[in-house]
Amino acid sequence: MAGKHYKYVILGGGVAAGYAAREFVKQGLKPGELAIISKEAVAPYERPALSKAYLFPQGAARLPGFHVCVGSGGERLPPEWYVEKGIDLILSTEIVKADLASKFLTSASGAAFAYEILIIATGSTVIKLSDFGVQGANANNIFYLREIEDADKLVDAIQSKKNGKAVIVGGGYIGLELSAAMRINNFDVTMVYPEPWCMPRLFTAEIAAFYEAYYVSKGVKIIKGTVAVGFDVDLNTNVKSVKLKDGRVLDADIVVVGVGGRPLTTLFKGQVEEEKGGIKTDGYFKTSVPNVYAVGDMATFPLKLYKEMRRVEHVDHARKSAEQAVKGIKAIEAGKTIEEYDYLPYFYSRSFDLSWQFYGDNIGDTVLFGDNNPTSSKPKFGSYWIKDGKVVGAFLESGSPEENKAISKVARIQPSVLDLRQLQIEGLQFASKI
Ligand code: FDA
Ligand code: NAD
């Protein structure tokens, strides 16, 4: 088959792709060796901005301001950077067929790309309510948020439905960040989620109680323990209201849905080993197919610290896994070895005036410390997770850079604790003295 040939191809043009490209250049890359193929129309950017500063009513973030690698304090790589480095940035190009045996990718328009080494970085896609057959889920003004195109559509709707009613479906990351963003845009906001408290995959009931009360104090209404089962539409198929399972009906000009993501592995089904919903890799992000690597959201990798295979859907891992894969590729070429990936999970979020960080693992007993009164002028609190007498995870709201560093150290070192009561009294001091 004819087609353009590259030594390295990165499939996907998101966070991991951008950080991998930078690492290739750091390690030594010749012009024409690398291509990035992305279905998005823009060069890799820091995706977290889409649910935060991109939606601000004033001074909103816009490209080229948040191209990678500014999110981790690095140099910003605008489209010109790729040209300068001889990297082919092939945008608006969706790959619809990947043949890992013959090392060929084919795009929707029929273009073919051959590679020697492939890095799969296709990330995740959103789970849609239409996937569960929710009635009316394809109506206009029901939004999901994954790519910049989605964010642009939402921004247009925010402009045209000024001061309207927004219903946010889902109580996870998107649910919490988007409820805040819509409220800041002066929408009347109602959040709906099935669980007894928000962000249950990370938050304890006590942590969630703080955020829920804070959101309520900002005017967000919260409906828990039920789900959206249908939507009413007007004559133009614009959404009019959301029907809940408990019988309630909520008026809505805009609905934003955040009910989870799913790694984009479909192109590779049956060609490569999978585990826990992602493509299985080793500690160098090599898959079961020679010369094929998988990084970011879609990699299920050995999390050395916990001796367990995990998938992580957060930006810090997308960046670091991409760098590790490229270092590994380059080390093999040079006949050298590098250390296996040794990742400390790190998640964060920001909304309203709040900002939290979490490091480690959220299993075992928990100890809450600090001021978690949502009406305090400057609440600052945290939580430790303790398993087998060791602190394995730490969460902190409104920490300074030094304090966040301290809790990350605790999660990495896993110090022993004998007395949980004492740990609660010491609170942040416990981390600061490690
Ligand atoms: P990513 O999704 O970034 O990139 C995948 C790329 O592949 C996309 O460009 C896509 O178009 C492309 N692609 C997919 N299939 C393709 C195909 N067949 N052909 C061509 N191209 C294809 N995390 C965090 O820690 N803190 C935060 O605050 C946030 N905030 C946040 C906000 C929003 C709105 C989202 C959606 C996500 C976050 N995240 C986050 C999660 C974080 O952004 C995510 O984990 C990383 O972007 C994952 O990086 P990847 O490169 O793996 O996928
Ligand atoms: P999520 O998994 O964080 O949350 C999904 C939420 O929707 C859960 O609370 C879930 O129980 C709820 N839900 C499930 N079915 C529902 C239904 N039928 N009706 C109402 N609620 C329902 O996923 P998300 O918030 O959609 O985020 C998508 C992806 O983007 C994830 O990979 C996430 O990690 C990433 N993201 C991360 C950040 C961050 O790290 N700060 C920010 C935004 C997005």
XYZ file of C-alpha atoms and ligand atoms in Angstrom:
531
model
C 0.000 0.000 0.000
C 1.332 3.467 -0.872
C 1.358 6.192 1.735
C 3.583 8.497 3.671
C 6.212 6.717 5.752
C 7.482 7.839 9.149
C 9.917 6.423 11.642
C 7.567 7.409 14.472
C 3.840 8.107 14.425
C 1.844 9.385 17.382
C -1.827 8.585 16.865
C -3.878 11.254 18.660
C -3.045 14.919 19.141
C -3.900 15.562 22.780
C -1.918 16.092 25.943
C 0.192 12.936 25.704
C 1.014 13.595 22.038
C 2.310 17.082 22.791
C 4.506 15.983 25.690
C 5.801 13.021 23.645
C 6.766 15.369 20.790
C 8.691 17.604 23.183
C 10.507 14.584 24.604
C 11.431 13.339 21.105
C 12.988 16.730 20.379
C 14.833 16.718 23.723
C 16.234 13.262 23.003
C 17.214 14.092 19.400
C 14.862 14.010 16.434
C 15.639 14.436 12.725
C 13.244 16.431 10.513
C 10.689 14.170 8.830
C 10.980 11.338 11.367
C 7.856 12.094 13.407
C 4.198 12.647 12.547
C 1.311 13.394 14.896
C -2.084 12.489 13.455
C -5.054 14.101 15.164
C -8.729 14.368 14.459
C -8.738 17.740 16.207
C -8.085 20.863 14.116
C -5.540 22.377 16.515
C -2.070 21.546 17.843
C -1.878 19.707 21.215
C -3.173 21.803 24.103
C -3.730 21.501 27.840
C -7.190 19.874 27.868
C -7.957 20.804 31.536
C -8.392 24.444 30.479
C -11.601 23.541 28.607
C -13.672 23.051 31.757
C -12.147 25.986 33.607
C -10.639 29.219 32.200
C -11.986 28.532 28.670
C -15.497 29.120 30.026
C -14.812 32.283 32.055
C -17.211 35.152 31.248
C -14.251 37.564 31.254
C -10.613 37.044 30.311
C -11.297 33.523 29.022
C -8.331 31.385 27.977
C -8.004 30.940 24.220
C -5.470 29.273 21.954
C -2.619 29.743 21.356
C -2.390 30.637 25.071
C -2.737 27.090 26.417
C -0.925 24.857 23.971
C 1.196 22.248 25.733
C 3.422 22.367 27.737
C 2.322 25.445 29.719
C 0.183 23.393 32.094
C 3.247 21.982 33.799
C 5.195 25.227 33.678
C 7.008 24.341 30.440
C 7.581 26.058 27.117
C 4.439 26.663 25.016
C 4.524 24.730 21.748
C 2.453 26.592 19.134
C 1.888 25.079 15.644
C 5.046 26.828 14.340
C 7.177 24.848 16.808
C 6.280 21.590 15.043
C 7.168 23.095 11.645
C 10.475 24.344 13.036
C 11.340 20.904 14.389
C 10.370 19.096 11.160
C 7.427 17.315 12.821
C 4.421 16.693 10.559
C 1.343 17.796 12.491
C -1.442 16.177 10.505
C -4.630 17.768 11.828
C -8.364 17.266 11.167
C -7.499 13.705 10.213
C -9.352 10.830 11.819
C -7.747 7.417 11.587
C -10.470 4.851 10.923
C -8.321 1.757 10.438
C -5.169 0.660 12.232
C -3.424 -2.453 10.961
C -0.802 -3.225 13.570
C 0.499 -6.291 11.709
C 1.347 -4.424 8.498
C 2.074 -1.132 10.363
C -0.405 0.988 8.441
C -2.962 3.565 9.468
C -5.756 4.712 7.178
C -7.662 7.966 7.565
C -11.365 8.645 6.936
C -10.451 10.300 3.623
C -8.388 7.267 2.545
C -4.872 8.617 3.242
C -2.411 5.932 4.363
C 0.443 6.318 6.829
C 3.167 3.748 7.413
C 5.249 3.728 10.585
C 8.093 1.842 12.204
C 7.106 2.753 15.761
C 3.572 3.705 16.804
C 2.552 5.545 19.970
C -1.179 5.222 20.560
C -2.445 8.340 22.352
C -6.123 8.435 21.411
C -7.293 9.261 24.958
C -10.920 8.900 25.968
C -14.293 9.740 24.551
C -17.404 10.713 26.476
C -20.073 8.259 27.517
C -23.331 9.593 26.084
C -26.811 9.376 27.544
C -27.957 8.105 24.135
C -25.670 5.080 24.809
C -28.193 4.113 27.530
C -31.174 4.911 25.303
C -32.252 7.974 27.343
C -35.250 9.420 25.503
C -34.628 12.759 23.718
C -30.887 12.647 24.473
C -29.994 13.873 20.986
C -31.836 17.194 21.417
C -30.085 20.503 20.714
C -28.354 22.239 23.624
C -27.370 19.003 25.352
C -23.591 19.265 25.594
C -20.644 17.000 26.378
C -17.139 18.283 26.896
C -14.046 16.540 25.599
C -12.516 18.575 22.783
C -12.146 22.240 21.933
C -14.935 21.935 19.359
C -17.302 20.853 22.161
C -16.183 23.782 24.317
C -16.781 26.245 21.452
C -20.339 24.979 20.997
C -20.970 25.381 24.726
C -19.519 28.914 24.715
C -21.900 29.843 21.855
C -24.853 28.462 23.815
C -23.780 30.348 26.965
C -23.858 33.565 24.865
C -27.223 32.863 23.274
C -29.018 31.589 26.390
C -27.733 34.373 28.678
C -28.821 34.090 32.323
C -30.842 30.971 31.489
C -31.292 27.661 33.270
C -28.631 24.963 33.158
C -28.969 21.372 34.309
C -25.714 19.507 34.875
C -26.031 15.718 34.709
C -23.287 13.897 36.635
C -21.507 14.570 39.894
C -17.925 13.774 38.918
C -15.151 16.020 37.609
C -17.119 17.488 34.706
C -20.232 17.849 36.846
C -18.467 19.839 39.553
C -16.278 21.971 37.277
C -19.101 22.743 34.815
C -21.660 23.581 37.516
C -19.230 26.181 38.810
C -18.466 27.495 35.309
C -22.165 27.840 34.448
C -22.882 29.559 37.769
C -20.022 32.002 37.174
C -21.741 32.743 33.857
C -24.829 33.646 35.864
C -26.917 30.613 34.923
C -29.459 29.151 37.303
C -27.724 25.806 37.870
C -29.062 22.453 39.077
C -26.773 19.432 39.393
C -28.234 15.912 39.240
C -26.382 12.734 40.135
C -27.290 9.244 41.288
C -24.873 8.827 44.198
C -25.370 9.929 47.824
C -22.517 12.448 47.430
C -20.469 14.064 44.667
C -17.225 12.608 43.237
C -17.627 9.301 45.076
C -14.691 7.734 43.251
C -12.375 9.988 45.242
C -14.233 11.993 47.891
C -15.246 10.653 51.282
C -18.684 11.704 52.552
C -17.018 14.427 54.692
C -14.974 15.864 51.830
C -18.038 15.879 49.574
C -20.165 17.554 52.262
C -17.828 20.563 52.172
C -18.003 20.979 48.379
C -21.749 20.427 48.259
C -22.359 23.050 50.954
C -19.944 25.463 49.249
C -21.707 24.992 45.892
C -25.097 25.531 47.531
C -23.753 28.751 49.094
C -22.848 29.881 45.555
C -26.419 29.250 44.420
C -26.042 25.807 42.819
C -28.991 23.469 43.482
C -28.131 19.820 44.022
C -30.414 16.843 43.442
C -28.903 13.520 44.507
C -29.952 9.900 44.252
C -31.655 10.093 40.882
C -30.845 10.213 37.160
C -32.076 11.881 33.993
C -34.398 9.496 32.159
C -35.601 11.749 29.346
C -35.736 15.212 27.806
C -38.658 17.273 26.508
C -37.954 19.317 23.394
C -39.618 22.256 21.625
C -40.645 22.366 17.957
C -37.024 23.057 16.933
C -35.788 20.047 18.949
C -34.135 22.345 21.466
C -34.126 20.898 24.956
C -36.871 22.359 27.172
C -36.761 20.233 30.293
C -35.092 17.258 31.940
C -37.204 14.409 33.294
C -35.786 12.697 36.365
C -36.366 9.119 37.452
C -37.925 10.319 40.714
C -40.630 12.094 38.709
C -39.315 15.631 38.987
C -39.051 17.761 35.830
C -36.426 20.534 35.583
C -36.652 23.394 33.064
C -33.448 23.709 31.055
C -32.037 25.973 28.340
C -28.710 24.143 28.455
C -27.847 20.646 29.683
C -24.245 19.608 30.256
C -23.608 15.902 30.687
C -20.564 14.420 32.411
C -21.308 10.780 33.098
C -17.828 9.414 32.524
C -15.284 8.657 29.845
C -14.274 5.562 27.911
C -10.791 4.954 26.461
C -10.719 4.953 22.653
C -9.443 1.442 22.027
C -11.866 0.343 19.270
C -9.361 0.706 16.400
C -7.127 -1.917 17.987
C -9.670 -4.530 19.116
C -8.379 -8.067 18.685
C -4.910 -6.851 17.662
C -3.380 -6.063 21.032
C -3.825 -7.250 24.614
C -6.247 -5.249 26.737
C -6.816 -5.073 30.479
C -9.213 -3.117 32.683
C -10.702 -1.360 29.660
C -7.402 -0.062 28.315
C -4.481 -1.310 26.253
C -2.142 -3.320 28.447
C 1.435 -2.048 28.676
C 4.585 -2.668 30.647
C 6.430 -0.076 32.711
C 7.848 1.432 29.496
C 4.386 1.673 27.868
C 5.179 -1.090 25.391
C 2.073 -3.031 24.371
C 1.882 -6.744 23.490
C 2.671 -5.817 19.856
C 6.337 -5.060 19.095
C 7.050 -1.377 18.377
C 3.579 -0.302 19.477
C 3.262 1.849 22.606
C 0.151 3.145 24.397
C 0.140 6.194 26.691
C -2.210 8.516 28.560
C -5.847 7.735 29.351
C -5.913 4.533 27.340
C -2.933 2.699 28.831
C -3.374 0.090 31.581
C 0.098 0.042 33.093
C 1.826 -1.488 36.132
C 1.519 0.976 38.994
C 4.691 -0.112 40.710
C 3.945 1.562 44.054
C 0.763 -0.509 44.497
C 1.872 -3.613 42.547
C -1.273 -3.401 40.462
C -2.323 -2.747 36.874
C -4.148 0.588 36.652
C -5.536 3.041 34.155
C -5.368 6.736 35.079
C -7.531 9.373 33.346
C -5.680 12.491 34.478
C -3.362 14.963 32.863
C -0.243 14.450 35.004
C -0.058 10.788 34.003
C -0.759 11.659 30.335
C 2.309 13.907 30.378
C 4.590 11.570 32.299
C 3.601 8.351 30.490
C 4.283 10.045 27.144
C 7.737 11.138 28.300
C 8.489 7.683 29.666
C 7.499 5.972 26.392
C 9.749 8.257 24.320
C 12.662 7.879 26.741
C 12.204 4.100 26.477
C 12.142 4.158 22.666
C 15.270 6.277 22.534
C 17.034 4.139 25.144
C 16.403 0.983 23.107
C 17.832 2.708 20.023
C 20.938 3.680 21.996
C 21.307 0.204 23.546
C 20.672 1.646 27.014
C 18.149 0.936 29.732
C 15.982 3.264 31.783
C 14.094 2.857 35.052
C 10.606 1.404 34.964
C 7.709 3.901 35.353
C 7.169 4.537 39.048
C 4.101 6.723 39.201
C 2.535 8.454 42.184
C -1.099 9.166 41.256
C -1.837 12.903 41.285
C -5.246 14.430 40.638
C -6.470 17.996 41.088
C -9.395 20.238 40.381
C -10.308 23.907 40.582
C -13.705 25.596 40.755
C -14.977 28.921 42.119
C -12.245 30.016 44.592
C -11.428 26.436 45.477
C -8.489 24.298 44.479
C -7.616 20.824 45.721
C -4.866 18.295 45.123
C -4.759 14.591 45.863
C -1.786 12.226 45.842
C -1.582 8.482 46.269
C -4.326 5.949 46.831
C -7.768 6.534 48.357
C -8.201 3.248 50.191
C -8.407 2.313 53.865
C -9.463 4.387 56.877
C -9.661 8.147 56.603
C -8.748 10.996 58.915
C -10.136 14.456 58.204
C -8.234 17.491 59.478
C -8.376 21.288 59.343
C -11.152 23.801 58.838
C -13.812 22.310 56.570
C -16.487 24.837 57.426
C -17.791 26.030 54.038
C -18.795 29.385 55.529
C -15.263 30.157 56.842
C -13.552 33.048 55.093
C -10.625 30.786 54.100
C -11.459 27.132 54.600
C -8.440 24.829 54.483
C -8.745 21.142 55.205
C -7.566 17.757 54.114
C -7.778 14.036 54.553
C -5.348 11.175 54.909
C -6.071 7.597 53.850
C -4.461 4.944 56.069
C -4.021 1.321 55.086
C -2.182 -1.334 57.123
C -0.920 1.345 59.530
C 0.559 3.516 56.742
C -0.598 6.765 55.191
C -1.178 5.894 51.526
C -3.118 8.917 50.276
C -3.495 12.611 51.050
C -5.971 15.286 49.957
C -5.690 19.013 50.571
C -8.022 21.912 49.780
C -6.436 25.364 49.383
C -2.871 24.211 50.042
C 0.145 26.377 49.258
C 2.718 24.947 46.805
C 4.895 23.866 49.784
C 1.970 22.203 51.531
C 0.942 20.362 48.390
C 4.518 19.188 48.022
C 4.435 17.958 51.601
C 1.290 15.860 51.082
C 2.751 14.391 47.880
C 5.813 13.363 49.865
C 3.648 11.651 52.480
C 1.802 9.669 49.799
C 5.088 8.599 48.232
C 6.932 7.713 51.469
C 3.902 6.137 53.182
C 4.934 6.855 56.792
C 3.543 4.639 59.576
C 0.930 5.983 61.969
C 0.042 4.389 65.247
C -2.558 6.800 66.537
C -5.212 8.123 64.171
C -6.451 10.607 66.787
C -2.955 12.096 66.995
C -2.796 12.248 63.179
C -6.022 14.232 63.151
C -4.688 16.680 65.755
C -1.419 17.143 63.849
C -3.244 17.479 60.520
C -1.110 19.220 57.922
C 1.772 19.451 60.425
C 2.190 15.696 60.070
C 2.930 16.105 56.358
C 5.028 19.240 56.766
C 7.491 17.564 59.144
C 8.117 14.518 56.876
P -6.436 13.358 25.007
O -7.915 13.191 25.110
O -5.823 14.572 25.573
O -6.025 13.296 23.466
C -6.485 12.313 22.583
C -6.379 12.848 21.179
O -6.539 11.787 20.246
C -7.430 13.889 20.827
O -6.807 14.944 20.152
C -8.357 13.117 19.892
O -9.018 13.937 18.963
C -7.369 12.214 19.197
N -7.954 11.025 18.578
C -8.719 10.078 19.147
N -9.051 9.123 18.256
C -8.465 9.479 17.102
C -8.446 8.909 15.806
N -9.082 7.770 15.526
N -7.762 9.540 14.820
C -7.107 10.697 15.092
N -7.097 11.284 16.295
C -7.763 10.687 17.284
N -7.111 15.954 34.280
C -6.537 16.482 35.385
O -5.667 15.834 35.982
N -6.899 17.704 35.846
C -7.866 18.445 35.232
O -8.204 19.540 35.687
C -8.490 17.901 34.069
N -9.461 18.596 33.424
C -10.081 18.049 32.318
C -11.083 18.772 31.663
C -11.736 18.218 30.580
C -12.819 19.000 29.889
C -11.390 16.921 30.123
C -12.099 16.314 28.938
C -10.387 16.207 30.751
C -9.725 16.777 31.852
N -8.700 16.092 32.516
C -8.089 16.632 33.614
C -8.245 14.787 32.021
C -7.057 14.962 31.070
O -7.284 16.039 30.205
C -6.834 13.684 30.299
O -6.512 12.667 31.224
C -5.723 13.852 29.270
O -6.091 14.806 28.299
C -5.408 12.526 28.590
O -4.447 12.730 27.607
P -4.397 11.806 26.299
O -3.354 12.390 25.432
O -4.358 10.395 26.711
O -5.818 12.032 25.611
P -16.455 10.933 36.198
O -16.240 9.482 36.122
O -15.572 11.794 37.012
O -17.918 11.207 36.750
C -19.087 10.661 36.197
C -20.242 10.942 37.151
O -21.487 10.752 36.512
C -20.227 10.035 38.352
O -20.544 10.739 39.519
C -21.309 9.028 37.958
O -21.835 8.284 38.939
C -22.319 9.943 37.338
N -23.301 9.277 36.499
C -23.154 8.108 35.862
N -24.290 7.832 35.174
C -25.146 8.860 35.387
C -26.460 9.154 34.938
N -27.121 8.332 34.131
N -27.043 10.326 35.339
C -26.354 11.166 36.170
N -25.112 10.920 36.610
C -24.518 9.781 36.225
O -16.493 11.441 34.666
P -16.664 12.890 34.034
O -16.887 13.883 35.089
O -17.674 12.752 32.944
O -15.235 13.155 33.391
C -14.893 12.573 32.140
C -13.397 12.394 32.027
O -12.739 13.655 32.071
C -12.789 11.551 33.122
O -11.759 10.803 32.544
C -12.184 12.567 34.051
O -11.072 12.055 34.759
C -11.781 13.659 33.100
N -11.791 14.975 33.766
C -10.911 15.179 34.782
C -10.900 16.386 35.422
C -9.915 16.595 36.553
O -9.077 15.728 36.779
N -9.970 17.730 37.248
C -11.769 17.403 35.047
C -12.671 17.152 34.018
C -12.662 15.923 33.382
